[in-house]
PDB file of C-alpha atoms in Angstrom:
ATOM      1  CA  UNK A 296     -20.452  -5.279  39.040  1.00 61.00           C
ATOM      2  CA  UNK A 297     -24.180  -4.774  39.172  1.00 74.00           C
ATOM      3  CA  UNK A 298     -26.084  -3.093  36.358  1.00 78.00           C
ATOM      4  CA  UNK A 299     -27.127  -0.182  38.607  1.00 81.00           C
ATOM      5  CA  UNK A 300     -23.509   0.441  39.599  1.00 83.00           C
ATOM      6  CA  UNK A 301     -22.520   0.503  35.890  1.00 81.00           C
ATOM      7  CA  UNK A 302     -25.243   3.049  35.139  1.00 84.00           C
ATOM      8  CA  UNK A 303     -24.056   5.244  38.029  1.00 85.00           C
ATOM      9  CA  UNK A 304     -20.471   5.151  36.767  1.00 84.00           C
ATOM     10  CA  UNK A 305     -21.609   6.099  33.253  1.00 82.00           C
ATOM     11  CA  UNK A 306     -23.672   9.004  34.597  1.00 84.00           C
ATOM     12  CA  UNK A 307     -20.752  10.258  36.709  1.00 83.00           C
ATOM     13  CA  UNK A 308     -18.407  10.112  33.711  1.00 79.00           C
ATOM     14  CA  UNK A 309     -20.931  11.972  31.547  1.00 77.00           C
ATOM     15  CA  UNK A 310     -21.182  14.771  34.121  1.00 78.00           C
ATOM     16  CA  UNK A 311     -17.403  15.237  34.141  1.00 76.00           C
ATOM     17  CA  UNK A 312     -17.053  15.649  30.374  1.00 65.00           C
ATOM     18  CA  UNK A 313     -19.603  17.356  28.155  1.00 61.00           C
ATOM     19  CA  UNK A 314     -20.757  15.316  25.180  1.00 59.00           C
ATOM     20  CA  UNK A 315     -19.774  17.512  22.288  1.00 61.00           C
ATOM     21  CA  UNK A 316     -17.491  17.065  19.317  1.00 59.00           C
ATOM     22  CA  UNK A 317     -13.971  18.381  19.641  1.00 59.00           C
ATOM     23  CA  UNK A 318     -11.459  18.327  16.803  1.00 63.00           C
ATOM     24  CA  UNK A 319      -7.841  18.091  17.841  1.00 63.00           C
ATOM     25  CA  UNK A 320      -5.333  20.087  15.842  1.00 62.00           C
ATOM     26  CA  UNK A 321      -1.792  21.398  15.952  1.00 56.00           C
ATOM     27  CA  UNK A 322      -1.256  24.747  17.561  1.00 54.00           C
ATOM     28  CA  UNK A 323      -0.635  27.613  15.155  1.00 56.00           C
ATOM     29  CA  UNK A 324       2.875  28.309  16.417  1.00 55.00           C
ATOM     30  CA  UNK A 325       3.834  24.645  16.019  1.00 49.00           C
ATOM     31  CA  UNK A 326       4.766  25.019  12.354  1.00 49.00           C
ATOM     32  CA  UNK A 327       3.482  23.109   9.372  1.00 49.00           C
ATOM     33  CA  UNK A 328       0.604  24.036   7.101  1.00 48.00           C
ATOM     34  CA  UNK A 329      -1.609  25.067  10.046  1.00 46.00           C
ATOM     35  CA  UNK A 330       0.833  27.797  11.029  1.00 47.00           C
ATOM     36  CA  UNK A 331      -0.131  30.037   8.146  1.00 49.00           C
ATOM     37  CA  UNK A 332       2.685  28.753   5.975  1.00 53.00           C
ATOM     38  CA  UNK A 333       2.140  26.482   3.058  1.00 59.00           C
ATOM     39  CA  UNK A 334       3.357  22.889   3.135  1.00 62.00           C
ATOM     40  CA  UNK A 335       5.823  21.916   0.449  1.00 66.00           C
ATOM     41  CA  UNK A 336       6.635  18.510  -0.951  1.00 68.00           C
ATOM     42  CA  UNK A 337      10.265  18.250  -1.913  1.00 72.00           C
ATOM     43  CA  UNK A 338      11.230  15.501  -4.319  1.00 68.00           C
ATOM     44  CA  UNK A 339      14.779  14.531  -5.055  1.00 73.00           C
ATOM     45  CA  UNK A 340      15.447  12.707  -8.328  1.00 76.00           C
ATOM     46  CA  UNK A 341      17.945  10.445  -6.565  1.00 81.00           C
ATOM     47  CA  UNK A 342      15.296   9.400  -4.036  1.00 79.00           C
ATOM     48  CA  UNK A 343      12.744   8.730  -6.769  1.00 78.00           C
ATOM     49  CA  UNK A 344      15.263   6.664  -8.686  1.00 80.00           C
ATOM     50  CA  UNK A 345      16.178   4.653  -5.570  1.00 84.00           C
ATOM     51  CA  UNK A 346      12.545   3.840  -4.769  1.00 84.00           C
ATOM     52  CA  UNK A 347      11.831   2.919  -8.382  1.00 83.00           C
ATOM     53  CA  UNK A 348      14.959   0.770  -8.635  1.00 86.00           C
ATOM     54  CA  UNK A 349      14.179  -1.049  -5.387  1.00 88.00           C
ATOM     55  CA  UNK A 350      10.651  -1.772  -6.563  1.00 87.00           C
ATOM     56  CA  UNK A 351      11.950  -3.031  -9.896  1.00 87.00           C
ATOM     57  CA  UNK A 352      14.599  -5.248  -8.253  1.00 90.00           C
ATOM     58  CA  UNK A 353      11.947  -6.759  -5.956  1.00 90.00           C
ATOM     59  CA  UNK A 354       9.644  -7.257  -8.952  1.00 89.00           C
ATOM     60  CA  UNK A 355      12.435  -8.905 -10.935  1.00 90.00           C
ATOM     61  CA  UNK A 356      13.577 -11.194  -8.118  1.00 90.00           C
ATOM     62  CA  UNK A 357      10.063 -12.263  -7.144  1.00 89.00           C
ATOM     63  CA  UNK A 358       9.157 -12.885 -10.760  1.00 88.00           C
ATOM     64  CA  UNK A 359      12.248 -15.006 -11.253  1.00 89.00           C
ATOM     65  CA  UNK A 360      12.249 -17.006  -8.000  1.00 91.00           C
ATOM     66  CA  UNK A 361       8.778 -16.657  -6.500  1.00 89.00           C
ATOM     67  CA  UNK A 362       7.370 -19.653  -8.341  1.00 87.00           C
ATOM     68  CA  UNK A 363      10.329 -22.037  -7.948  1.00 89.00           C
ATOM     69  CA  UNK A 364       8.392 -24.378  -5.658  1.00 87.00           C
ATOM     70  CA  UNK A 365       5.190 -24.359  -7.736  1.00 86.00           C
ATOM     71  CA  UNK A 366       5.783 -27.562  -9.693  1.00 88.00           C
ATOM     72  CA  UNK A 367       7.068 -29.670  -6.799  1.00 91.00           C
ATOM     73  CA  UNK A 368       4.326 -28.379  -4.471  1.00 91.00           C
ATOM     74  CA  UNK A 369       1.600 -29.220  -6.969  1.00 91.00           C
ATOM     75  CA  UNK A 370       3.075 -32.672  -7.574  1.00 93.00           C
ATOM     76  CA  UNK A 371       3.263 -33.330  -3.828  1.00 94.00           C
ATOM     77  CA  UNK A 372      -0.291 -32.053  -3.295  1.00 93.00           C
ATOM     78  CA  UNK A 373      -1.617 -34.322  -6.054  1.00 94.00           C
ATOM     79  CA  UNK A 374       0.305 -37.368  -4.773  1.00 95.00           C
ATOM     80  CA  UNK A 375      -0.876 -36.827  -1.199  1.00 93.00           C
ATOM     81  CA  UNK A 376      -4.482 -36.323  -2.309  1.00 94.00           C
ATOM     82  CA  UNK A 377      -4.532 -39.489  -4.454  1.00 94.00           C
ATOM     83  CA  UNK A 378      -3.187 -41.456  -1.487  1.00 95.00           C
ATOM     84  CA  UNK A 379      -6.073 -40.192   0.624  1.00 94.00           C
ATOM     85  CA  UNK A 380      -4.187 -37.693   2.769  1.00 94.00           C
ATOM     86  CA  UNK A 381      -6.072 -34.482   3.632  1.00 92.00           C
ATOM     87  CA  UNK A 382      -2.688 -32.757   3.704  1.00 93.00           C
ATOM     88  CA  UNK A 383      -2.717 -32.809  -0.116  1.00 93.00           C
ATOM     89  CA  UNK A 384      -5.716 -30.492  -0.259  1.00 93.00           C
ATOM     90  CA  UNK A 385      -4.144 -28.271   2.390  1.00 93.00           C
ATOM     91  CA  UNK A 386      -0.896 -28.022   0.449  1.00 93.00           C
ATOM     92  CA  UNK A 387      -2.804 -27.153  -2.717  1.00 92.00           C
ATOM     93  CA  UNK A 388      -4.729 -24.463  -0.814  1.00 93.00           C
ATOM     94  CA  UNK A 389      -1.490 -22.958   0.550  1.00 93.00           C
ATOM     95  CA  UNK A 390       0.032 -22.972  -2.945  1.00 91.00           C
ATOM     96  CA  UNK A 391      -3.009 -21.132  -4.364  1.00 92.00           C
ATOM     97  CA  UNK A 392      -2.795 -18.531  -1.577  1.00 92.00           C
ATOM     98  CA  UNK A 393       0.922 -18.104  -2.241  1.00 91.00           C
ATOM     99  CA  UNK A 394       0.245 -17.541  -5.945  1.00 90.00           C
ATOM    100  CA  UNK A 395      -2.459 -14.946  -5.193  1.00 91.00           C
ATOM    101  CA  UNK A 396      -0.213 -13.077  -2.763  1.00 91.00           C
ATOM    102  CA  UNK A 397       2.768 -13.259  -5.116  1.00 90.00           C
ATOM    103  CA  UNK A 398       0.699 -11.887  -7.994  1.00 90.00           C
ATOM    104  CA  UNK A 399      -0.555  -9.026  -5.811  1.00 91.00           C
ATOM    105  CA  UNK A 400       2.976  -8.183  -4.695  1.00 90.00           C
ATOM    106  CA  UNK A 401       4.316  -8.326  -8.261  1.00 90.00           C
ATOM    107  CA  UNK A 402       1.516  -5.984  -9.384  1.00 90.00           C
ATOM    108  CA  UNK A 403       2.270  -3.573  -6.533  1.00 89.00           C
ATOM    109  CA  UNK A 404       6.013  -3.535  -7.269  1.00 88.00           C
ATOM    110  CA  UNK A 405       5.403  -2.957 -10.976  1.00 86.00           C
ATOM    111  CA  UNK A 406       2.912  -0.233 -10.129  1.00 87.00           C
ATOM    112  CA  UNK A 407       5.400   1.537  -7.843  1.00 86.00           C
ATOM    113  CA  UNK A 408       8.218   1.252 -10.366  1.00 82.00           C
ATOM    114  CA  UNK A 409       6.041   2.596 -13.190  1.00 83.00           C
ATOM    115  CA  UNK A 410       4.715   5.403 -10.990  1.00 83.00           C
ATOM    116  CA  UNK A 411       8.235   6.490 -10.017  1.00 81.00           C
ATOM    117  CA  UNK A 412       9.237   6.644 -13.693  1.00 78.00           C
ATOM    118  CA  UNK A 413       6.106   8.652 -14.483  1.00 79.00           C
ATOM    119  CA  UNK A 414       6.698  11.001 -11.529  1.00 77.00           C
ATOM    120  CA  UNK A 415      10.311  11.562 -12.546  1.00 72.00           C
ATOM    121  CA  UNK A 416       9.248  12.360 -16.110  1.00 75.00           C
ATOM    122  CA  UNK A 417       6.468  14.690 -14.925  1.00 76.00           C
ATOM    123  CA  UNK A 418       8.753  16.618 -12.595  1.00 69.00           C
ATOM    124  CA  UNK A 419      11.447  16.937 -15.253  1.00 69.00           C
ATOM    125  CA  UNK A 420       8.848  18.499 -17.538  1.00 68.00           C
ATOM    126  CA  UNK A 421       7.741  20.814 -14.692  1.00 64.00           C
ATOM    127  CA  UNK A 422      11.336  21.927 -14.125  1.00 63.00           C
ATOM    128  CA  UNK A 423      11.803  22.720 -17.822  1.00 63.00           C
ATOM    129  CA  UNK A 424       8.671  24.878 -17.944  1.00 58.00           C
ATOM    130  CA  UNK A 425       9.158  28.612 -17.576  1.00 45.00           C
ATOM    131  CA  UNK A 426       6.111  28.876 -15.344  1.00 47.00           C
ATOM    132  CA  UNK A 427       6.133  26.844 -12.163  1.00 47.00           C
ATOM    133  CA  UNK A 428       3.365  24.277 -12.263  1.00 49.00           C
ATOM    134  CA  UNK A 429       2.213  21.823  -9.680  1.00 51.00           C
ATOM    135  CA  UNK A 430       1.282  18.329 -10.792  1.00 50.00           C
ATOM    136  CA  UNK A 431      -2.340  17.611 -10.079  1.00 55.00           C
ATOM    137  CA  UNK A 432      -3.737  14.355  -8.819  1.00 56.00           C
ATOM    138  CA  UNK A 433      -5.275  13.872 -12.255  1.00 59.00           C
ATOM    139  CA  UNK A 434      -1.815  13.782 -13.855  1.00 57.00           C
ATOM    140  CA  UNK A 435      -0.600  11.280 -11.286  1.00 56.00           C
ATOM    141  CA  UNK A 436      -3.707   9.151 -11.797  1.00 58.00           C
ATOM    142  CA  UNK A 437      -2.872   8.970 -15.503  1.00 62.00           C
ATOM    143  CA  UNK A 438       0.395   7.278 -14.519  1.00 58.00           C
ATOM    144  CA  UNK A 439      -1.500   4.709 -12.474  1.00 56.00           C
ATOM    145  CA  UNK A 440      -3.939   4.099 -15.326  1.00 58.00           C
ATOM    146  CA  UNK A 441      -1.048   3.620 -17.754  1.00 57.00           C
ATOM    147  CA  UNK A 442      -0.365   0.119 -16.380  1.00 52.00           C
ATOM    148  CA  UNK A 443      -4.010  -0.967 -16.540  1.00 53.00           C
ATOM    149  CA  UNK A 444      -4.320  -0.083 -20.239  1.00 55.00           C
ATOM    150  CA  UNK A 445      -1.294  -2.074 -21.372  1.00 50.00           C
TER     151      UNK A 445
END
C-alpha cells in the first residue's frame, strides 16, 4: 500500500467518525449504582473464613514444601559449575528466581489471610454497634499495615 493511499484511508475514516471523547456507561435502567440505587457489598462470614483458610493452607503448604529442592539444586548447580558446565549457572539462576517467586507468593498468602481475619473482626465490631457504620479504606489499610510492622 502506498503512503498516499494510507493517508486517503485515514482521512476517509476521520470523516466518518468525529474525533471527540465519548465515555461509555451503563444505561440508567440497567440496574447497578448508575441506576439511581446505591451499590451494596455483602459479606458473608463463611465466605471470609473460607478465603482466609484457603490462603493460610496455601501459605502453610508452600512454606513447608516449597523449598524441598533447594539443597539438592544448589549442590547440583555448584557441582556443574565447578566441572565447567554453563548449566550450573543456569540452574542457580532458576533456583534464585524460584526463591523470589516463592517468597512473593508466601507474602501474598499471608497478607490475604491476615486481611481476612482483620475484615472479619472489623465487620463483627460493625454488627455489634448500635449505629450502622461502613468501614473506610483507612481502616482496611490499617490491616494491611499490620503485617509490615511485625
